[in-house]
CSV table of C-alpha atoms (C1' of nucleotides) in Angstrom, one decimal:
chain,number,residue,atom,x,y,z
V,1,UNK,CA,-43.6,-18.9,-5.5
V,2,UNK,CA,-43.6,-21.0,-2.9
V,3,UNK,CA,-40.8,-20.0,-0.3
V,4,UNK,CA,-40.0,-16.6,0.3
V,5,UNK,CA,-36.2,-18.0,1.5
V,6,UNK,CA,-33.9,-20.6,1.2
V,7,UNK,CA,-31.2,-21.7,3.4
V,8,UNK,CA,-27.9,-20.8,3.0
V,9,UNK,CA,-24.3,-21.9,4.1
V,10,UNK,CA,-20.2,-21.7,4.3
V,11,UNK,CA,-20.4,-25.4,4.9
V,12,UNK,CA,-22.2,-28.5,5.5
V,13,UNK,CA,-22.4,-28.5,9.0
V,14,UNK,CA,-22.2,-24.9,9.5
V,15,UNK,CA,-25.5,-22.7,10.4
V,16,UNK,CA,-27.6,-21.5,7.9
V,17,UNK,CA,-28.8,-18.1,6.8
V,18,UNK,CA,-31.9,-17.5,5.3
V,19,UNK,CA,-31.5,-15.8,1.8
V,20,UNK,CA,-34.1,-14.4,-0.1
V,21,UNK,CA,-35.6,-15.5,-3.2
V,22,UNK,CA,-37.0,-13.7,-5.9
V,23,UNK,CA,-41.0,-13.6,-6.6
V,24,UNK,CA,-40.7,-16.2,-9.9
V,25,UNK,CA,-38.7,-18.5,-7.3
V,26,UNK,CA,-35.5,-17.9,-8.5
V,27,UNK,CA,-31.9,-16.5,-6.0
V,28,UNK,CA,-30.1,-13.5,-7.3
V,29,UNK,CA,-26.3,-14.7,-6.7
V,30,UNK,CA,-25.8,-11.3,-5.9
V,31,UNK,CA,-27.9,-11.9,-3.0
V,32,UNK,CA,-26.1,-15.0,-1.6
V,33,UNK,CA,-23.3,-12.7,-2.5
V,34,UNK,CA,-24.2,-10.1,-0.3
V,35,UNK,CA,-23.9,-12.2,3.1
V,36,UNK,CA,-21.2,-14.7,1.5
V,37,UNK,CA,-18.6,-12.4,-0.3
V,38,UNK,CA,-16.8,-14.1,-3.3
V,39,UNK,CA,-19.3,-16.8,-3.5
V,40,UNK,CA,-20.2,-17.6,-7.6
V,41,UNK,CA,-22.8,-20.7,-6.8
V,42,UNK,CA,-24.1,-23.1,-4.8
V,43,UNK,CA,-24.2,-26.3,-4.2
V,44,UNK,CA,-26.2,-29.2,-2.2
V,45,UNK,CA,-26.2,-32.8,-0.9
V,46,UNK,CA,-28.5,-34.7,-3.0
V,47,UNK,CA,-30.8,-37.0,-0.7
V,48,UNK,CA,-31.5,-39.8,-3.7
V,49,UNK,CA,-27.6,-40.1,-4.4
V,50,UNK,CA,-25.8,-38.5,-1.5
V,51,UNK,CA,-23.6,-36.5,-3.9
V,52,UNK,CA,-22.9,-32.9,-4.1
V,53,UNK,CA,-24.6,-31.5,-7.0
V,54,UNK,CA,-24.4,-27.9,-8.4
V,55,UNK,CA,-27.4,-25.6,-8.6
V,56,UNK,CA,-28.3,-24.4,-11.8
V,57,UNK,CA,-26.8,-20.7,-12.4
V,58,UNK,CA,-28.0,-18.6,-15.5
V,59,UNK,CA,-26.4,-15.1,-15.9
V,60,UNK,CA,-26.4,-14.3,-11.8
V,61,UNK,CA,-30.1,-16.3,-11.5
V,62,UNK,CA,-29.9,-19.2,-9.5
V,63,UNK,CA,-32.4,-21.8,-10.6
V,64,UNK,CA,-34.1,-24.4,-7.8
V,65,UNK,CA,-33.4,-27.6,-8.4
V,66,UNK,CA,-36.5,-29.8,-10.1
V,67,UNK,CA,-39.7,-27.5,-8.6
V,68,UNK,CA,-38.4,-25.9,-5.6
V,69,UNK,CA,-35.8,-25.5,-3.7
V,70,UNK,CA,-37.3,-27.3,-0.4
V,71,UNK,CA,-36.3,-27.4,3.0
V,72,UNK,CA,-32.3,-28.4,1.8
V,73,UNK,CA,-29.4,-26.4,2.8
V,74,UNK,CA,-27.1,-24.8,0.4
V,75,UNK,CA,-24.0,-24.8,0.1
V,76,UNK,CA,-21.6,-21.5,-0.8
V,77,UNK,CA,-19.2,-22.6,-3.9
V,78,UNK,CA,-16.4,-20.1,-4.0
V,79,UNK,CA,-13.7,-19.6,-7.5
V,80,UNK,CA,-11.2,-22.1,-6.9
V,81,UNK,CA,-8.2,-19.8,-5.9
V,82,UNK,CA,-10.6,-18.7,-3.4
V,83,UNK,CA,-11.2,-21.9,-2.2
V,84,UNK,CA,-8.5,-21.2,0.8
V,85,UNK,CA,-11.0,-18.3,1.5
V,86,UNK,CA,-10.7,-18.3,5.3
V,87,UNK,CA,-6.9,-18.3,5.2
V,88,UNK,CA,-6.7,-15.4,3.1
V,89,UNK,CA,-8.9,-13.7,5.6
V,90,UNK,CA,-6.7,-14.8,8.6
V,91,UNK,CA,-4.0,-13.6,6.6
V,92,UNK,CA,-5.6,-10.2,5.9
V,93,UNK,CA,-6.6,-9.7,9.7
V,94,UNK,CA,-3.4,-10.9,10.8
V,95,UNK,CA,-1.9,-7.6,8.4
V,96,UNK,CA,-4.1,-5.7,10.3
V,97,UNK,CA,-3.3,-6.9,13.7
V,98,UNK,CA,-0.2,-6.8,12.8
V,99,UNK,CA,-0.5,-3.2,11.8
V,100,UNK,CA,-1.9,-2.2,14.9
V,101,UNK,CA,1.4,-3.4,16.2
V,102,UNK,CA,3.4,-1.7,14.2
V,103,UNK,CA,5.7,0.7,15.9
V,104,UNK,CA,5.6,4.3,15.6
V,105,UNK,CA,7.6,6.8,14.5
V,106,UNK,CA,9.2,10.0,15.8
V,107,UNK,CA,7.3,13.5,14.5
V,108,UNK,CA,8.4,16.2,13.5
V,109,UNK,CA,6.8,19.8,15.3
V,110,UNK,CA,6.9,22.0,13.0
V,111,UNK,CA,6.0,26.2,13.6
V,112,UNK,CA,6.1,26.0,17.6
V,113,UNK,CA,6.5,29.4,19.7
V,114,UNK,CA,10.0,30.2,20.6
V,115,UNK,CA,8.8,29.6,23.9
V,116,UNK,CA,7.2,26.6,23.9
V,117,UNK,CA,9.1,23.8,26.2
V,118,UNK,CA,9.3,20.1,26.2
V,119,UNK,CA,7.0,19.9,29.3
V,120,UNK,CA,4.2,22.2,27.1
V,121,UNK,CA,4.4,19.9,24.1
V,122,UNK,CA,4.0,17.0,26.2
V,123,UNK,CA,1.2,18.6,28.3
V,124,UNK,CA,-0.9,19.3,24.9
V,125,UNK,CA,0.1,16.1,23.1
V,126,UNK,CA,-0.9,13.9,26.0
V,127,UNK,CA,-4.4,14.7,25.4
V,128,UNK,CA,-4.2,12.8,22.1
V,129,UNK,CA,-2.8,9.7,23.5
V,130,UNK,CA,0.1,8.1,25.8
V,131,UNK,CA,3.1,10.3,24.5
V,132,UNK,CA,6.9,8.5,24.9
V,133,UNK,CA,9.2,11.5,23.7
V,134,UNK,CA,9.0,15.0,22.9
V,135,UNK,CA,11.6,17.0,22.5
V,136,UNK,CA,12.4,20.8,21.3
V,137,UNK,CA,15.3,21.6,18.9
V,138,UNK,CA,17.6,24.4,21.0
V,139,UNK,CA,20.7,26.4,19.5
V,140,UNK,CA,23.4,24.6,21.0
V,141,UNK,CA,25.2,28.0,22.2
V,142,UNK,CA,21.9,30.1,23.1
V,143,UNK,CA,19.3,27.9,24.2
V,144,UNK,CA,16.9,29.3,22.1
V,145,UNK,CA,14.1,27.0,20.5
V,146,UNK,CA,15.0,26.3,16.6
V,147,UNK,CA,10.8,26.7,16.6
V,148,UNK,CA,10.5,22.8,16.0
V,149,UNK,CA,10.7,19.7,17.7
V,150,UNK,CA,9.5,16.0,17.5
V,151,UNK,CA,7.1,13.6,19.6
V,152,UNK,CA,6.7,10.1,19.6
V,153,UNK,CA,3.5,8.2,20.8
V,154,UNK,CA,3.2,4.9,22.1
V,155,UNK,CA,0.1,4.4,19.8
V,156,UNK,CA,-0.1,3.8,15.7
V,157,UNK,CA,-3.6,5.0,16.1
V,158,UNK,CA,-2.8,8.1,17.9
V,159,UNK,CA,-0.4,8.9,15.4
V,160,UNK,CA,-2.2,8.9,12.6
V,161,UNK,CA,-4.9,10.8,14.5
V,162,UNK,CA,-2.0,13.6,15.7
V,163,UNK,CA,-0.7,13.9,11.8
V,164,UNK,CA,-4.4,13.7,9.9
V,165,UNK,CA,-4.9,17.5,11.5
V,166,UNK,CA,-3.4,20.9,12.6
V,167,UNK,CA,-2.7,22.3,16.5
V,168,UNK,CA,-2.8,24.8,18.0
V,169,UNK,CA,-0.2,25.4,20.4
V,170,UNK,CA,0.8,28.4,22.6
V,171,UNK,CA,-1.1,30.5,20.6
V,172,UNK,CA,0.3,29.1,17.1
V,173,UNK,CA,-0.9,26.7,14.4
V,174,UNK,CA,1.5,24.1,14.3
V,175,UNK,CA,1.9,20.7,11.8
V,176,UNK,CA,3.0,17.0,12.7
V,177,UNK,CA,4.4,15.1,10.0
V,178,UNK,CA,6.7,12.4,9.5
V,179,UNK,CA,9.9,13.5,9.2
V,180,UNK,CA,12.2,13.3,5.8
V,181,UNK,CA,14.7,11.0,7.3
V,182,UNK,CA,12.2,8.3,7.5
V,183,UNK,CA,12.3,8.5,3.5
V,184,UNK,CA,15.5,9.0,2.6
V,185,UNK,CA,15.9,9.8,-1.0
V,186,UNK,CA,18.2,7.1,-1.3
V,187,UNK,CA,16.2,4.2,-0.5
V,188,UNK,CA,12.2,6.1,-0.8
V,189,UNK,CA,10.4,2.8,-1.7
V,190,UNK,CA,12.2,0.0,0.4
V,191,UNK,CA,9.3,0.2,3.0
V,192,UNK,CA,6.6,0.0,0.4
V,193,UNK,CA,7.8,-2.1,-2.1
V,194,UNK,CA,7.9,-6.1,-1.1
V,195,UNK,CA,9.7,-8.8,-3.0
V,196,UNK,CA,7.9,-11.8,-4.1
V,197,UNK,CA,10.1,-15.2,-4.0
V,198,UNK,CA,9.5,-18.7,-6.1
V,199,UNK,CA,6.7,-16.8,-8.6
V,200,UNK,CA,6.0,-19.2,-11.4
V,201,UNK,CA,5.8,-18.3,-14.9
V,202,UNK,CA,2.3,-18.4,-15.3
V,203,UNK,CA,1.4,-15.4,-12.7
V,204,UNK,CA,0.6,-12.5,-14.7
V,205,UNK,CA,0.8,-8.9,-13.4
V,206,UNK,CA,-3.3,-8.7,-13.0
V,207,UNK,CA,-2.6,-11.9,-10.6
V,208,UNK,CA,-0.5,-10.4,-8.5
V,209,UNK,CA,-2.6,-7.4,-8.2
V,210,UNK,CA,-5.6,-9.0,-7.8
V,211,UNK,CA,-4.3,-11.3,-5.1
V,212,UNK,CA,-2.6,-8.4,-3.1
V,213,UNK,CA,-5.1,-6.3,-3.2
V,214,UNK,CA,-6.8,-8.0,-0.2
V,215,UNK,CA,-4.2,-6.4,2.0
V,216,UNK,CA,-4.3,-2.8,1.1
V,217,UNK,CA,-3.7,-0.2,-2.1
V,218,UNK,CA,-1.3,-1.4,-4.8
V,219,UNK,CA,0.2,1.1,-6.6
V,220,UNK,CA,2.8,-1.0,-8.8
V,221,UNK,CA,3.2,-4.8,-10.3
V,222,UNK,CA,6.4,-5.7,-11.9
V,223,UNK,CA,7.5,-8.8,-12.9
V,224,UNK,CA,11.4,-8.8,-14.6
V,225,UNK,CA,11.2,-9.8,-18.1
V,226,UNK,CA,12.5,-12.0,-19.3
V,227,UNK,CA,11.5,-14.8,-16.6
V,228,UNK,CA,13.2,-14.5,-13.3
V,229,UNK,CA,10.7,-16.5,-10.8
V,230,UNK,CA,10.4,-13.2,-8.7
V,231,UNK,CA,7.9,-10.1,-8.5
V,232,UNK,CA,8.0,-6.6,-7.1
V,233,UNK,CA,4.6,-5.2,-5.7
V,234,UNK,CA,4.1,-1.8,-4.1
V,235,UNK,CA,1.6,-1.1,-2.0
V,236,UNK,CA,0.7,2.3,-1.0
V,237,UNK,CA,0.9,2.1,2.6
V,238,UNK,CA,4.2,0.6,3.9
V,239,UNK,CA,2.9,-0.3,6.9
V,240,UNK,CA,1.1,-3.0,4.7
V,241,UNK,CA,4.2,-3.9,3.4
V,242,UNK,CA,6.2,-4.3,6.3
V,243,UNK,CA,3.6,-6.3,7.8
V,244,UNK,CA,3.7,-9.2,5.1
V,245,UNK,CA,7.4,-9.3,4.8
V,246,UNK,CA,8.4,-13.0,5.9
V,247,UNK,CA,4.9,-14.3,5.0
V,248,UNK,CA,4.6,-17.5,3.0
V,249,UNK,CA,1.7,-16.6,0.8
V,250,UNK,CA,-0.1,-19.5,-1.8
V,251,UNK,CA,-1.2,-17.8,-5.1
V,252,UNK,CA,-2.6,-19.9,-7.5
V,253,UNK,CA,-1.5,-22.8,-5.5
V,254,UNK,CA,2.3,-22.1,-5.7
V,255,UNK,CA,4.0,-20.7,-2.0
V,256,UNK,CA,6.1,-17.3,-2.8
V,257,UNK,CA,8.0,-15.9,-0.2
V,258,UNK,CA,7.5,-12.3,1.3
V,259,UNK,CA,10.6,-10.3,2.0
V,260,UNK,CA,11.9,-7.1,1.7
V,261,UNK,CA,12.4,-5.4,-1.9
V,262,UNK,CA,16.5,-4.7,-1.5
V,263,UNK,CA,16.6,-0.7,-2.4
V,264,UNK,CA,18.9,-0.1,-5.3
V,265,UNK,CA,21.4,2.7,-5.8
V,266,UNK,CA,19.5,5.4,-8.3
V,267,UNK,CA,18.5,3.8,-11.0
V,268,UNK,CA,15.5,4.7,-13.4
V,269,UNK,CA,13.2,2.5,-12.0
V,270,UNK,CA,13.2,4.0,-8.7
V,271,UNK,CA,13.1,7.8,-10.1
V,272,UNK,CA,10.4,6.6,-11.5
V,273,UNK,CA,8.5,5.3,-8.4
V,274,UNK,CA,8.9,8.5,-6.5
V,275,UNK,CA,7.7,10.2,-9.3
V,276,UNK,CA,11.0,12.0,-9.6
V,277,UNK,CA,11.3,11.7,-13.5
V,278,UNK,CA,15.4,12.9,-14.8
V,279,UNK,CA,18.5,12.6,-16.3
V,280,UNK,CA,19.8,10.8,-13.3
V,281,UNK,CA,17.5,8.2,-14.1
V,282,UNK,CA,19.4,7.3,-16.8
V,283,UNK,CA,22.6,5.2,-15.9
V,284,UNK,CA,23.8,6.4,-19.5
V,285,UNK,CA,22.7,9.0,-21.9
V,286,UNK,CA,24.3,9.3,-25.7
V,287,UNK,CA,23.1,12.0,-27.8
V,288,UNK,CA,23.3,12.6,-31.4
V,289,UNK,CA,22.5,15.3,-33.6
V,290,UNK,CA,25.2,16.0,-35.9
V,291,UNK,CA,24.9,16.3,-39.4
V,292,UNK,CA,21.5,16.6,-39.7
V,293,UNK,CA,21.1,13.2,-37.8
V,294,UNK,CA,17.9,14.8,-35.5
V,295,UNK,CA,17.4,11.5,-33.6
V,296,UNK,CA,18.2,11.2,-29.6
V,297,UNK,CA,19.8,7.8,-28.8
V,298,UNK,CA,19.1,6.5,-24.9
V,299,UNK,CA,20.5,3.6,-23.2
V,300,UNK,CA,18.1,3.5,-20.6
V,301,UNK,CA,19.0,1.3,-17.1
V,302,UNK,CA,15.6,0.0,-16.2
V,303,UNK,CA,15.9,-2.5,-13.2
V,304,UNK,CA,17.8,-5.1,-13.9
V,305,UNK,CA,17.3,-4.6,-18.4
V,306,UNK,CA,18.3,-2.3,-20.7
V,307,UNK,CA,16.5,-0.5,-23.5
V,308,UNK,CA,18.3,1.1,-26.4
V,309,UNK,CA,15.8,3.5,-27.5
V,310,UNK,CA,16.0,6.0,-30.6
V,311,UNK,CA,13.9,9.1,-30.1
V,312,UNK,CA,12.9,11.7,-32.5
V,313,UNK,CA,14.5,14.7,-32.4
V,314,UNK,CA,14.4,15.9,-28.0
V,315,UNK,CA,14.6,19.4,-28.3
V,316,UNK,CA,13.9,19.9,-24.1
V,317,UNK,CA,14.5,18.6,-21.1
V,318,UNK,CA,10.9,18.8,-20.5
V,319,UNK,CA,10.0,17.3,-23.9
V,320,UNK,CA,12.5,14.3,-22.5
V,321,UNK,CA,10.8,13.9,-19.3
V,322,UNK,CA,7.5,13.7,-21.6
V,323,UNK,CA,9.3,11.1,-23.8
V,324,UNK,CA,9.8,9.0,-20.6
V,325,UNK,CA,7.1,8.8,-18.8
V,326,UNK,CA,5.7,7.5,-22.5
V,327,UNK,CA,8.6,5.1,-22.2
V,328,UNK,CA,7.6,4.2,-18.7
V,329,UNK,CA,4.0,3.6,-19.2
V,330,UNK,CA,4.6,1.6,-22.4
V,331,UNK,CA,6.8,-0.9,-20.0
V,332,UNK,CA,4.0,-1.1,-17.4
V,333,UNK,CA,1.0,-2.1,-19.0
J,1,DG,C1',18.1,40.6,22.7
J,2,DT,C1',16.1,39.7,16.0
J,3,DT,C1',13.2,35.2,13.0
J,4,DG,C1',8.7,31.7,10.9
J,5,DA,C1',10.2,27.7,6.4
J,6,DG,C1',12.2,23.8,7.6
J,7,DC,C1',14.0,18.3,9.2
J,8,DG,C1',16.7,15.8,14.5
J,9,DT,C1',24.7,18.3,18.0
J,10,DT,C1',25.0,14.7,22.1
DNA sequence: GTTGAGCGTT
């Protein structure tokens, strides 16, 4: 029709962009969308009454207002819980700042000549970035290299870069990686896993999700049942975790408190997180299968609840495991 | 004096 596009922006007195319109005069709200992410309408400053008034919005079409839109700017409307939209982006770049903060860790070496020295790592790794330590594991008695060793790099970035890929060094292929002691198998998921303080009944496990999501990869959701005003959510870089610990977060208007999930001694829950299904998992185990009684009884320790589950007959370990990653699943969704 | 998947004497 008559404009080609109309005027679009985060706020009353902020500057305008020019969104296009459709050719019967209409505005995809995918296309406001597009430059205003999370925006579901808009809104504008009627000049008769001086009141905000909403814009017509048919399944994604934006309708103008009486026979065009005019030379009025619009206003973005975003879903209430995203109302605090600009603070969840602080919050979200202040992660990643954070992030690019976050202090390295020690790597292991691993398949280095017998000859390589300390000077030779640092000589090759230097060329990656600003190297701190290196170091090459002798035989206390000989002096001979143990073929591995560990550097540390002032940078997160470099670190990342040095682990993502293999080198070559002194005439051998060689591979960085973090080393096991930074995930013990006693406490795998402390790093990843945050605890969420002062969560009100009403948060479901899709809220949690959705609203962490923002800051990186969740893997897990749980919320004790019954009703225990706290959440667990795992993310699947701890770095992401790390960096909200001691946040005061608003989701759906309520402040929760970030901190760090305390890792528990070996209980099921946790087996299950590393994807280490087994017996151990099980605080307690009863069987029963005498006199033709072909059930399996389980008192299964799940976090901080019990479940006494009766099984059909378990006639493997493997058919077990299978039993309780059923088990597992059932409890997570 | 050897070796070739792994995991760090202080």
């Amino acid at each position: 029709m008559s404009e080609l596009y109309i005027r679009v922006a985060e706020d009353e007195n902020e500057e305008p962009m020019e969104i296009p319109s459709e050719d019967d005069g209409t505005v995809l709200l995918s296309s406001v969308s597009a430059q205003f992410p999370g925006a579901c309408g808009l809104r504008y400053r009627n000049p008769e009454s001086q009141c905000m008034r909403g814009v017509r919005l048919v399944e994604g079409v934006l309708h103008a207002p009486e026979s065009s839109w005019g030379n009025l700017v619009y206003v973005v409307n975003y879903p209430k819980d995203n109302k605090r939209k600009m603070e969840e982006i602080d919050a979200a770049s202040a992660v990643k700042i954070k992030r690019g903060f976050q202090k390295t860790s020690d790597l292991i070496v691993l398949g280095l000549p017998w000859k390589t020295t300390e000077q030779d790592l640092k000589d090759y790794f230097s060329t990656f970035g600003e190297v701190i330590m290196v170091q090459v594991k002798r035989d206390a008695k000989t002096g001979n290299s143990k073929g591995f060793g560990f550097v540390r790099f002032a940078d997160y970035e470099t670190q990342t870069k040095v682990i993502a890929q293999r080198h070559m060094i002194d005439g051998r292929w060689c591979d960085c990686k973090l080393p096991n002691s930074k995930a013990s198998p006693d406490e795998p998921m402390r790093s990843r896993k945050i605890f969420v303080g002062r969560c009100t009944e009403d948060m479901t496990t899709d809220d949690l999700r959705q609203y962490f999501m923002q800051y990186g990869e969740v893997t897990d959701v749980f919320i004790p049942k019954p009703f225990r005003a706290f959440a667990f959510v795992t993310f699947a870089d701890d770095q992401v975790a790390q960096a909200l610990c001691g946040e005061d977060l608003i989701i759906k208007g309520v402040s929760v408190h970030i901190s760090n999930a305390e890792p528990k001694h070996n209980n099921s829950r946790q087996m299950m997180d590393r994807g280490r299904f087994g017996a151990g998992g099980f605080s307690q185990g009863y069987g029963s299968n005498r006199g033709g009684l072909s059930r399996l009884f389980l008192l299964v320790h799940y976090d901080m609840d019990l479940f006494f589950l009766s099984l059909p007959l378990v006639k493997s370990a493997k058919l077990l495991l299978i039993y309780v990653k059923i088990i597992y699943t059932c409890h997570h969704k």
